[in-house]
PDB file of C-alpha atoms in Angstrom:
ATOM      1  CA  MET A   1     -46.947  36.112-136.833  1.00  0.00           C
ATOM      2  CA  ALA A   2     -43.378  34.902-136.962  1.00  0.00           C
ATOM      3  CA  VAL A   3     -44.147  31.401-135.672  1.00  0.00           C
ATOM      4  CA  ALA A   4     -43.879  28.991-138.584  1.00  0.00           C
ATOM      5  CA  ALA A   5     -45.592  26.400-136.418  1.00  0.00           C
ATOM      6  CA  SER A   6     -48.114  28.555-134.586  1.00  0.00           C
ATOM      7  CA  ASN A   7     -50.363  25.504-134.236  1.00  0.00           C
ATOM      8  CA  GLN A   8     -49.315  23.880-130.960  1.00  0.00           C
ATOM      9  CA  ASP A   9     -49.792  20.416-132.510  1.00  0.00           C
ATOM     10  CA  ALA A  10     -46.950  21.153-134.909  1.00  0.00           C
ATOM     11  CA  VAL A  11     -44.277  21.655-132.249  1.00  0.00           C
ATOM     12  CA  ALA A  12     -42.409  19.008-130.300  1.00  0.00           C
ATOM     13  CA  LEU A  13     -43.183  17.736-126.841  1.00  0.00           C
ATOM     14  CA  GLY A  14     -41.708  20.091-124.256  1.00  0.00           C
ATOM     15  CA  VAL A  15     -42.057  23.136-126.535  1.00  0.00           C
ATOM     16  CA  THR A  16     -44.960  25.540-126.049  1.00  0.00           C
ATOM     17  CA  VAL A  17     -45.763  28.565-128.185  1.00  0.00           C
ATOM     18  CA  THR A  18     -47.275  31.221-125.963  1.00  0.00           C
ATOM     19  CA  GLN A  19     -47.567  34.969-125.439  1.00  0.00           C
ATOM     20  CA  GLY A  20     -44.956  36.730-123.374  1.00  0.00           C
ATOM     21  CA  GLU A  21     -44.526  40.285-122.151  1.00  0.00           C
ATOM     22  CA  GLY A  22     -46.117  42.831-124.463  1.00  0.00           C
ATOM     23  CA  ASN A  23     -48.050  39.962-126.084  1.00  0.00           C
ATOM     24  CA  LEU A  24     -44.913  39.045-128.026  1.00  0.00           C
ATOM     25  CA  PRO A  25     -44.694  35.393-129.146  1.00  0.00           C
ATOM     26  CA  LYS A  26     -42.536  33.334-126.848  1.00  0.00           C
ATOM     27  CA  LEU A  27     -41.346  29.739-126.754  1.00  0.00           C
ATOM     28  CA  LEU A  28     -41.315  27.864-123.463  1.00  0.00           C
ATOM     29  CA  LEU A  29     -38.988  24.855-123.377  1.00  0.00           C
ATOM     30  CA  THR A  30     -39.514  22.355-120.557  1.00  0.00           C
ATOM     31  CA  SER A  31     -37.367  19.274-120.029  1.00  0.00           C
ATOM     32  CA  ASP A  32     -38.577  16.115-118.342  1.00  0.00           C
ATOM     33  CA  HIS A  33     -35.921  16.720-115.685  1.00  0.00           C
ATOM     34  CA  GLY A  34     -37.255  20.047-114.390  1.00  0.00           C
ATOM     35  CA  SER A  35     -35.265  22.642-116.328  1.00  0.00           C
ATOM     36  CA  GLU A  36     -36.919  25.408-118.356  1.00  0.00           C
ATOM     37  CA  ALA A  37     -35.979  28.063-120.898  1.00  0.00           C
ATOM     38  CA  GLU A  38     -37.875  30.934-122.509  1.00  0.00           C
ATOM     39  CA  ILE A  39     -37.100  32.383-125.934  1.00  0.00           C
ATOM     40  CA  TYR A  40     -38.711  35.429-127.529  1.00  0.00           C
ATOM     41  CA  LEU A  41     -38.990  35.305-131.307  1.00  0.00           C
ATOM     42  CA  PHE A  42     -38.369  39.052-131.333  1.00  0.00           C
ATOM     43  CA  GLY A  43     -34.592  39.201-131.390  1.00  0.00           C
ATOM     44  CA  GLY A  44     -34.298  35.405-131.099  1.00  0.00           C
ATOM     45  CA  CYS A  45     -33.586  36.235-127.463  1.00  0.00           C
ATOM     46  CA  ILE A  46     -33.332  33.616-124.704  1.00  0.00           C
ATOM     47  CA  THR A  47     -34.658  35.442-121.629  1.00  0.00           C
ATOM     48  CA  SER A  48     -34.727  32.699-119.004  1.00  0.00           C
ATOM     49  CA  TRP A  49     -32.843  29.506-118.130  1.00  0.00           C
ATOM     50  CA  LYS A  50     -34.097  27.781-114.999  1.00  0.00           C
ATOM     51  CA  VAL A  51     -32.265  24.772-113.622  1.00  0.00           C
ATOM     52  CA  PRO A  52     -34.167  21.997-111.764  1.00  0.00           C
ATOM     53  CA  SER A  53     -33.814  23.842-108.442  1.00  0.00           C
ATOM     54  CA  GLY A  54     -35.958  26.629-109.935  1.00  0.00           C
ATOM     55  CA  ARG A  55     -33.159  29.215-109.988  1.00  0.00           C
ATOM     56  CA  ASP A  56     -33.032  31.372-113.097  1.00  0.00           C
ATOM     57  CA  LEU A  57     -29.382  31.795-114.087  1.00  0.00           C
ATOM     58  CA  LEU A  58     -30.056  34.540-116.668  1.00  0.00           C
ATOM     59  CA  PHE A  59     -31.028  38.142-115.997  1.00  0.00           C
ATOM     60  CA  VAL A  60     -33.377  40.562-117.731  1.00  0.00           C
ATOM     61  CA  ARG A  61     -32.868  44.178-116.764  1.00  0.00           C
ATOM     62  CA  PRO A  62     -35.736  45.967-114.980  1.00  0.00           C
ATOM     63  CA  ASP A  63     -35.695  48.642-117.704  1.00  0.00           C
ATOM     64  CA  ALA A  64     -36.274  46.045-120.451  1.00  0.00           C
ATOM     65  CA  VAL A  65     -39.167  46.831-122.775  1.00  0.00           C
ATOM     66  CA  PHE A  66     -41.153  44.366-124.864  1.00  0.00           C
ATOM     67  CA  ASP A  67     -42.650  46.667-127.476  1.00  0.00           C
ATOM     68  CA  LYS A  68     -40.321  46.024-130.456  1.00  0.00           C
ATOM     69  CA  LYS A  69     -39.167  49.630-130.317  1.00  0.00           C
ATOM     70  CA  LYS A  70     -35.824  48.564-128.890  1.00  0.00           C
ATOM     71  CA  PRO A  71     -34.044  45.254-128.234  1.00  0.00           C
ATOM     72  CA  ILE A  72     -34.873  43.181-125.156  1.00  0.00           C
ATOM     73  CA  SER A  73     -32.331  44.244-122.522  1.00  0.00           C
ATOM     74  CA  GLY A  74     -31.195  41.027-120.935  1.00  0.00           C
ATOM     75  CA  GLY A  75     -31.049  37.288-121.371  1.00  0.00           C
ATOM     76  CA  ILE A  76     -28.904  36.339-124.376  1.00  0.00           C
ATOM     77  CA  PRO A  77     -29.359  38.933-127.139  1.00  0.00           C
ATOM     78  CA  HIS A  78     -27.686  38.555-130.531  1.00  0.00           C
ATOM     79  CA  CYS A  79     -25.115  41.027-131.778  1.00  0.00           C
ATOM     80  CA  PHE A  80     -25.142  40.567-135.571  1.00  0.00           C
ATOM     81  CA  PRO A  81     -23.862  41.477-138.130  1.00  0.00           C
ATOM     82  CA  GLN A  82     -21.941  44.011-136.067  1.00  0.00           C
ATOM     83  CA  PHE A  83     -20.572  43.901-132.547  1.00  0.00           C
ATOM     84  CA  GLY A  84     -20.616  47.283-130.803  1.00  0.00           C
ATOM     85  CA  PRO A  85     -20.850  50.627-132.605  1.00  0.00           C
ATOM     86  CA  GLY A  86     -20.155  50.979-136.311  1.00  0.00           C
ATOM     87  CA  LEU A  87     -21.799  51.720-139.632  1.00  0.00           C
ATOM     88  CA  MET A  88     -25.228  50.559-138.466  1.00  0.00           C
ATOM     89  CA  GLN A  89     -27.158  50.605-135.185  1.00  0.00           C
ATOM     90  CA  GLN A  90     -25.337  49.443-132.040  1.00  0.00           C
ATOM     91  CA  HIS A  91     -24.769  45.660-132.138  1.00  0.00           C
ATOM     92  CA  GLY A  92     -26.502  45.306-135.519  1.00  0.00           C
ATOM     93  CA  PHE A  93     -30.098  44.444-136.363  1.00  0.00           C
ATOM     94  CA  ALA A  94     -30.605  40.780-135.411  1.00  0.00           C
ATOM     95  CA  ARG A  95     -31.809  41.663-131.902  1.00  0.00           C
ATOM     96  CA  ASN A  96     -34.400  44.035-133.426  1.00  0.00           C
ATOM     97  CA  MET A  97     -36.039  41.597-135.847  1.00  0.00           C
ATOM     98  CA  ASP A  98     -38.548  38.771-135.632  1.00  0.00           C
ATOM     99  CA  TRP A  99     -36.982  35.350-135.958  1.00  0.00           C
ATOM    100  CA  SER A 100     -39.149  32.401-137.012  1.00  0.00           C
ATOM    101  CA  LEU A 101     -39.455  28.946-135.506  1.00  0.00           C
ATOM    102  CA  VAL A 102     -38.505  26.431-138.208  1.00  0.00           C
ATOM    103  CA  GLU A 103     -37.836  23.194-136.293  1.00  0.00           C
ATOM    104  CA  SER A 104     -38.499  21.640-132.905  1.00  0.00           C
ATOM    105  CA  GLU A 105     -37.564  18.249-131.486  1.00  0.00           C
ATOM    106  CA  ASN A 106     -37.579  16.336-128.233  1.00  0.00           C
ATOM    107  CA  VAL A 107     -34.669  13.981-127.635  1.00  0.00           C
ATOM    108  CA  GLU A 108     -34.954  11.780-124.539  1.00  0.00           C
ATOM    109  CA  GLY A 109     -37.039  14.356-122.725  1.00  0.00           C
ATOM    110  CA  ASN A 110     -34.882  17.333-123.702  1.00  0.00           C
ATOM    111  CA  PRO A 111     -36.484  19.860-126.077  1.00  0.00           C
ATOM    112  CA  ASN A 112     -34.665  21.806-128.758  1.00  0.00           C
ATOM    113  CA  VAL A 113     -35.758  24.415-131.260  1.00  0.00           C
ATOM    114  CA  THR A 114     -34.226  26.043-134.325  1.00  0.00           C
ATOM    115  CA  LEU A 115     -34.948  29.683-135.109  1.00  0.00           C
ATOM    116  CA  GLU A 116     -34.210  31.394-138.392  1.00  0.00           C
ATOM    117  CA  LEU A 117     -33.533  34.948-139.511  1.00  0.00           C
ATOM    118  CA  LYS A 118     -33.249  36.033-143.144  1.00  0.00           C
ATOM    119  CA  ASP A 119     -32.553  39.301-144.882  1.00  0.00           C
ATOM    120  CA  SER A 120     -35.490  41.678-145.347  1.00  0.00           C
ATOM    121  CA  PRO A 121     -35.990  45.243-146.554  1.00  0.00           C
ATOM    122  CA  TYR A 122     -35.315  46.341-142.950  1.00  0.00           C
ATOM    123  CA  SER A 123     -31.948  44.565-142.777  1.00  0.00           C
ATOM    124  CA  ARG A 124     -30.962  45.461-146.342  1.00  0.00           C
ATOM    125  CA  ALA A 125     -31.473  49.155-145.637  1.00  0.00           C
ATOM    126  CA  MET A 126     -28.515  48.841-143.230  1.00  0.00           C
ATOM    127  CA  TRP A 127     -26.586  45.914-144.684  1.00  0.00           C
ATOM    128  CA  ASP A 128     -27.379  45.067-148.292  1.00  0.00           C
ATOM    129  CA  PHE A 129     -26.691  41.329-148.329  1.00  0.00           C
ATOM    130  CA  GLY A 130     -28.656  38.134-148.543  1.00  0.00           C
ATOM    131  CA  PHE A 131     -28.090  35.875-145.540  1.00  0.00           C
ATOM    132  CA  GLN A 132     -29.611  33.135-143.431  1.00  0.00           C
ATOM    133  CA  ALA A 133     -28.949  32.790-139.701  1.00  0.00           C
ATOM    134  CA  ARG A 134     -30.073  29.608-137.965  1.00  0.00           C
ATOM    135  CA  TYR A 135     -29.989  29.402-134.176  1.00  0.00           C
ATOM    136  CA  LYS A 136     -30.462  26.034-132.489  1.00  0.00           C
ATOM    137  CA  VAL A 137     -31.201  26.010-128.743  1.00  0.00           C
ATOM    138  CA  VAL A 138     -30.978  22.759-126.767  1.00  0.00           C
ATOM    139  CA  LEU A 139     -32.224  22.496-123.176  1.00  0.00           C
ATOM    140  CA  ASN A 140     -30.851  19.707-121.015  1.00  0.00           C
ATOM    141  CA  THR A 141     -31.142  18.945-117.311  1.00  0.00           C
ATOM    142  CA  LYS A 142     -28.277  21.181-116.229  1.00  0.00           C
ATOM    143  CA  SER A 143     -27.200  22.802-119.482  1.00  0.00           C
ATOM    144  CA  LEU A 144     -28.305  25.170-122.222  1.00  0.00           C
ATOM    145  CA  SER A 145     -26.567  24.877-125.578  1.00  0.00           C
ATOM    146  CA  THR A 146     -26.780  27.053-128.665  1.00  0.00           C
ATOM    147  CA  GLU A 147     -25.465  26.784-132.201  1.00  0.00           C
ATOM    148  CA  LEU A 148     -25.431  29.788-134.530  1.00  0.00           C
ATOM    149  CA  LYS A 149     -24.980  29.119-138.259  1.00  0.00           C
ATOM    150  CA  VAL A 150     -24.657  32.097-140.590  1.00  0.00           C
ATOM    151  CA  THR A 151     -24.839  31.406-144.342  1.00  0.00           C
ATOM    152  CA  ASN A 152     -24.145  33.782-147.212  1.00  0.00           C
ATOM    153  CA  THR A 153     -27.134  33.438-149.577  1.00  0.00           C
ATOM    154  CA  ASP A 154     -25.984  36.366-151.715  1.00  0.00           C
ATOM    155  CA  ASN A 155     -23.955  36.308-154.936  1.00  0.00           C
ATOM    156  CA  LYS A 156     -21.188  38.431-153.410  1.00  0.00           C
ATOM    157  CA  PRO A 157     -18.995  38.030-150.314  1.00  0.00           C
ATOM    158  CA  PHE A 158     -19.743  39.796-147.034  1.00  0.00           C
ATOM    159  CA  THR A 159     -18.046  40.367-143.698  1.00  0.00           C
ATOM    160  CA  PHE A 160     -19.547  40.532-140.208  1.00  0.00           C
ATOM    161  CA  SER A 161     -18.765  40.395-136.500  1.00  0.00           C
ATOM    162  CA  THR A 162     -21.013  38.880-133.874  1.00  0.00           C
ATOM    163  CA  ALA A 163     -21.508  38.020-130.192  1.00  0.00           C
ATOM    164  CA  LEU A 164     -23.925  36.534-127.697  1.00  0.00           C
ATOM    165  CA  HIS A 165     -24.430  39.360-125.188  1.00  0.00           C
ATOM    166  CA  SER A 166     -25.220  37.034-122.265  1.00  0.00           C
ATOM    167  CA  TYR A 167     -26.560  38.533-119.027  1.00  0.00           C
ATOM    168  CA  PHE A 168     -26.148  36.310-115.965  1.00  0.00           C
ATOM    169  CA  ARG A 169     -27.949  36.828-112.667  1.00  0.00           C
ATOM    170  CA  ALA A 170     -25.320  37.637-110.036  1.00  0.00           C
ATOM    171  CA  SER A 171     -24.340  39.344-106.834  1.00  0.00           C
ATOM    172  CA  ILE A 172     -21.639  41.529-108.314  1.00  0.00           C
ATOM    173  CA  THR A 173     -19.508  41.848-105.175  1.00  0.00           C
ATOM    174  CA  GLY A 174     -19.109  38.057-105.128  1.00  0.00           C
ATOM    175  CA  VAL A 175     -18.607  37.519-108.857  1.00  0.00           C
ATOM    176  CA  SER A 176     -15.419  36.091-110.323  1.00  0.00           C
ATOM    177  CA  VAL A 177     -14.499  34.819-113.780  1.00  0.00           C
ATOM    178  CA  LYS A 178     -11.687  32.301-114.267  1.00  0.00           C
ATOM    179  CA  GLY A 179     -10.026  31.033-117.425  1.00  0.00           C
ATOM    180  CA  LEU A 180      -8.884  34.239-119.130  1.00  0.00           C
ATOM    181  CA  LYS A 181      -5.396  34.620-117.672  1.00  0.00           C
ATOM    182  CA  GLY A 182      -2.801  35.332-120.344  1.00  0.00           C
ATOM    183  CA  CYS A 183      -5.272  36.698-122.910  1.00  0.00           C
ATOM    184  CA  LYS A 184      -4.586  39.881-124.813  1.00  0.00           C
ATOM    185  CA  THR A 185      -7.061  42.510-123.606  1.00  0.00           C
ATOM    186  CA  LEU A 186      -8.704  45.570-125.108  1.00  0.00           C
ATOM    187  CA  ASN A 187      -9.891  47.605-122.128  1.00  0.00           C
ATOM    188  CA  LYS A 188     -12.624  50.068-123.076  1.00  0.00           C
ATOM    189  CA  ASP A 189     -12.404  51.881-119.741  1.00  0.00           C
ATOM    190  CA  PRO A 190     -12.024  54.868-119.663  1.00  0.00           C
ATOM    191  CA  ASP A 191     -12.339  55.529-123.429  1.00  0.00           C
ATOM    192  CA  PRO A 192     -14.363  52.968-125.415  1.00  0.00           C
ATOM    193  CA  LYS A 193     -13.248  54.519-128.708  1.00  0.00           C
ATOM    194  CA  ASN A 194      -9.567  54.052-127.838  1.00  0.00           C
ATOM    195  CA  PRO A 195      -9.257  50.753-125.955  1.00  0.00           C
ATOM    196  CA  ILE A 196      -6.046  50.155-124.038  1.00  0.00           C
ATOM    197  CA  GLU A 197      -4.143  47.031-125.069  1.00  0.00           C
ATOM    198  CA  GLY A 198      -2.858  44.813-122.299  1.00  0.00           C
ATOM    199  CA  ARG A 199      -2.660  41.264-121.018  1.00  0.00           C
ATOM    200  CA  GLU A 200      -4.742  39.631-118.309  1.00  0.00           C
ATOM    201  CA  GLU A 201      -2.562  38.619-115.359  1.00  0.00           C
ATOM    202  CA  ARG A 202      -5.281  37.585-112.893  1.00  0.00           C
ATOM    203  CA  ASP A 203      -6.431  34.046-112.254  1.00  0.00           C
ATOM    204  CA  ALA A 204      -9.816  35.330-111.099  1.00  0.00           C
ATOM    205  CA  ILE A 205     -11.309  38.538-112.503  1.00  0.00           C
ATOM    206  CA  THR A 206     -13.558  40.497-110.148  1.00  0.00           C
ATOM    207  CA  PHE A 207     -15.860  43.486-110.622  1.00  0.00           C
ATOM    208  CA  PRO A 208     -15.165  46.193-108.014  1.00  0.00           C
ATOM    209  CA  GLY A 209     -16.241  48.957-110.431  1.00  0.00           C
ATOM    210  CA  PHE A 210     -17.038  49.617-114.081  1.00  0.00           C
ATOM    211  CA  VAL A 211     -15.768  46.832-116.374  1.00  0.00           C
ATOM    212  CA  ASP A 212     -15.853  46.746-120.180  1.00  0.00           C
ATOM    213  CA  CYS A 213     -13.068  44.574-121.555  1.00  0.00           C
ATOM    214  CA  ILE A 214     -12.509  42.388-124.618  1.00  0.00           C
ATOM    215  CA  TYR A 215     -10.355  39.248-124.350  1.00  0.00           C
ATOM    216  CA  LEU A 216      -8.866  38.185-127.672  1.00  0.00           C
ATOM    217  CA  ASP A 217      -8.170  34.528-128.503  1.00  0.00           C
ATOM    218  CA  ALA A 218      -9.834  33.452-125.272  1.00  0.00           C
ATOM    219  CA  SER A 219      -9.883  29.865-124.063  1.00  0.00           C
ATOM    220  CA  ASN A 220     -12.794  27.652-125.037  1.00  0.00           C
ATOM    221  CA  GLU A 221     -14.003  27.441-121.443  1.00  0.00           C
ATOM    222  CA  VAL A 222     -14.363  29.992-118.678  1.00  0.00           C
ATOM    223  CA  HIS A 223     -15.985  29.594-115.277  1.00  0.00           C
ATOM    224  CA  LEU A 224     -18.330  32.178-113.811  1.00  0.00           C
ATOM    225  CA  ASP A 225     -18.958  32.207-110.070  1.00  0.00           C
ATOM    226  CA  ASN A 226     -22.127  34.308-109.909  1.00  0.00           C
ATOM    227  CA  GLY A 227     -21.767  35.134-106.216  1.00  0.00           C
ATOM    228  CA  LEU A 228     -25.086  33.398-105.528  1.00  0.00           C
ATOM    229  CA  GLY A 229     -23.764  29.879-105.053  1.00  0.00           C
ATOM    230  CA  ASP A 230     -23.589  28.801-108.696  1.00  0.00           C
ATOM    231  CA  VAL A 231     -20.490  28.135-110.799  1.00  0.00           C
ATOM    232  CA  ILE A 232     -21.419  28.206-114.479  1.00  0.00           C
ATOM    233  CA  SER A 233     -19.184  26.639-117.098  1.00  0.00           C
ATOM    234  CA  ILE A 234     -19.248  28.666-120.324  1.00  0.00           C
ATOM    235  CA  ARG A 235     -17.785  26.540-123.104  1.00  0.00           C
ATOM    236  CA  ASN A 236     -17.581  27.452-126.746  1.00  0.00           C
ATOM    237  CA  THR A 237     -16.542  26.281-130.182  1.00  0.00           C
ATOM    238  CA  ASN A 238     -15.416  28.926-132.697  1.00  0.00           C
ATOM    239  CA  TRP A 239     -16.343  31.945-130.578  1.00  0.00           C
ATOM    240  CA  SER A 240     -12.738  33.111-130.484  1.00  0.00           C
ATOM    241  CA  ASP A 241     -13.093  36.058-128.095  1.00  0.00           C
ATOM    242  CA  ALA A 242     -14.769  36.959-124.818  1.00  0.00           C
ATOM    243  CA  VAL A 243     -16.217  40.177-123.395  1.00  0.00           C
ATOM    244  CA  LEU A 244     -16.776  41.058-119.731  1.00  0.00           C
ATOM    245  CA  TRP A 245     -19.115  43.936-118.901  1.00  0.00           C
ATOM    246  CA  ASN A 246     -20.715  45.482-115.855  1.00  0.00           C
ATOM    247  CA  PRO A 247     -21.943  49.084-116.075  1.00  0.00           C
ATOM    248  CA  HIS A 248     -21.528  49.843-112.347  1.00  0.00           C
ATOM    249  CA  LEU A 249     -23.087  53.227-111.494  1.00  0.00           C
ATOM    250  CA  GLN A 250     -24.145  53.851-115.096  1.00  0.00           C
ATOM    251  CA  MET A 251     -27.044  51.514-114.224  1.00  0.00           C
ATOM    252  CA  GLU A 252     -27.410  52.139-110.530  1.00  0.00           C
ATOM    253  CA  ALA A 253     -30.787  50.380-110.333  1.00  0.00           C
ATOM    254  CA  CYS A 254     -29.499  46.943-111.312  1.00  0.00           C
ATOM    255  CA  TYR A 255     -25.717  46.709-111.786  1.00  0.00           C
ATOM    256  CA  LYS A 256     -25.322  44.742-108.542  1.00  0.00           C
ATOM    257  CA  ASP A 257     -27.635  42.021-109.845  1.00  0.00           C
ATOM    258  CA  PHE A 258     -25.963  40.890-113.082  1.00  0.00           C
ATOM    259  CA  VAL A 259     -22.775  40.426-115.028  1.00  0.00           C
ATOM    260  CA  CYS A 260     -22.264  39.996-118.767  1.00  0.00           C
ATOM    261  CA  VAL A 261     -19.880  37.246-119.865  1.00  0.00           C
ATOM    262  CA  GLU A 262     -20.089  37.168-123.644  1.00  0.00           C
ATOM    263  CA  ASN A 263     -18.793  34.846-126.317  1.00  0.00           C
ATOM    264  CA  ALA A 264     -17.822  36.953-129.320  1.00  0.00           C
ATOM    265  CA  LYS A 265     -16.111  37.107-132.677  1.00  0.00           C
ATOM    266  CA  ILE A 266     -14.621  40.599-132.615  1.00  0.00           C
ATOM    267  CA  GLY A 267     -12.562  40.383-135.790  1.00  0.00           C
ATOM    268  CA  THR A 268     -14.502  40.322-139.037  1.00  0.00           C
ATOM    269  CA  ILE A 269     -15.500  37.024-140.606  1.00  0.00           C
ATOM    270  CA  GLN A 270     -15.664  36.899-144.405  1.00  0.00           C
ATOM    271  CA  LEU A 271     -18.071  34.524-146.124  1.00  0.00           C
ATOM    272  CA  GLU A 272     -18.114  33.845-149.830  1.00  0.00           C
ATOM    273  CA  PRO A 273     -21.451  33.021-151.504  1.00  0.00           C
ATOM    274  CA  GLU A 274     -22.924  29.771-150.103  1.00  0.00           C
ATOM    275  CA  GLN A 275     -20.282  29.605-147.347  1.00  0.00           C
ATOM    276  CA  SER A 276     -21.342  29.197-143.706  1.00  0.00           C
ATOM    277  CA  TRP A 277     -19.829  29.998-140.315  1.00  0.00           C
ATOM    278  CA  ILE A 278     -20.842  28.050-137.212  1.00  0.00           C
ATOM    279  CA  ALA A 279     -20.225  28.764-133.513  1.00  0.00           C
ATOM    280  CA  LYS A 280     -21.473  26.910-130.447  1.00  0.00           C
ATOM    281  CA  GLN A 281     -21.971  27.869-126.798  1.00  0.00           C
ATOM    282  CA  HIS A 282     -22.582  25.426-123.930  1.00  0.00           C
ATOM    283  CA  LEU A 283     -23.660  26.745-120.539  1.00  0.00           C
ATOM    284  CA  SER A 284     -23.772  24.237-117.690  1.00  0.00           C
ATOM    285  CA  ILE A 285     -23.716  23.838-113.931  1.00  0.00           C
ATOM    286  CA  ALA A 286     -22.213  20.938-111.996  1.00  0.00           C
TER     287      ALA A 286
END
């Protein structure tokens, strides 16, 4: 089992190790102030973030499977060490591997956990490098923060790209995203293999149809109005780019119920041996 501290006594107050869908190990974080989060060790995937009102601000697609045969479709999956298509499987392997729980704490009633992923024969078959990824998740009353630290544990340099493929619960006709005006864009509609370069001129981006667009050198804060009465601040440190995605009729069963607003590092990052790269995301409501 991937839980380093599978004994409940070994984890912090407000952190519970339990079984989730498909009997996969899951962490339940509960703050003293009424907020909750769920994290599956498979994929290191946050699948739920409930604020004190009980509303879950994340979305897991109805076609999601929990059998380890494919990544969990929804929540906040990792794209690492590759964003999108490329030399290995779509979005890399981190969302298809078991992460382990290595630390848990409770600070003034707010739980946090640190998950870890290391290279294995499975990862090396696709990407032959030694690495360590540590992912710290902090639950607060009205916020959910993450810190991803990737370290090169090999004796040779490597490059990677990465993203947090965040799915937010939404009513798509009422959704708008603010804070990206002026960014250079790579629009993957209609041809994802030949994105169209442009510049975002809108103050508020809406989703009347299919949207798949990269925003380069994005601001460190955007605001998502989910169309359900919530405005979510999405702040970041060192995630230089943003991605907006809604599949529209390609996923007729659920496209109206979510939007993806992703923090990403589209350009490749190079790490020398023993070097690390760190990026932070802070989701909050007023």
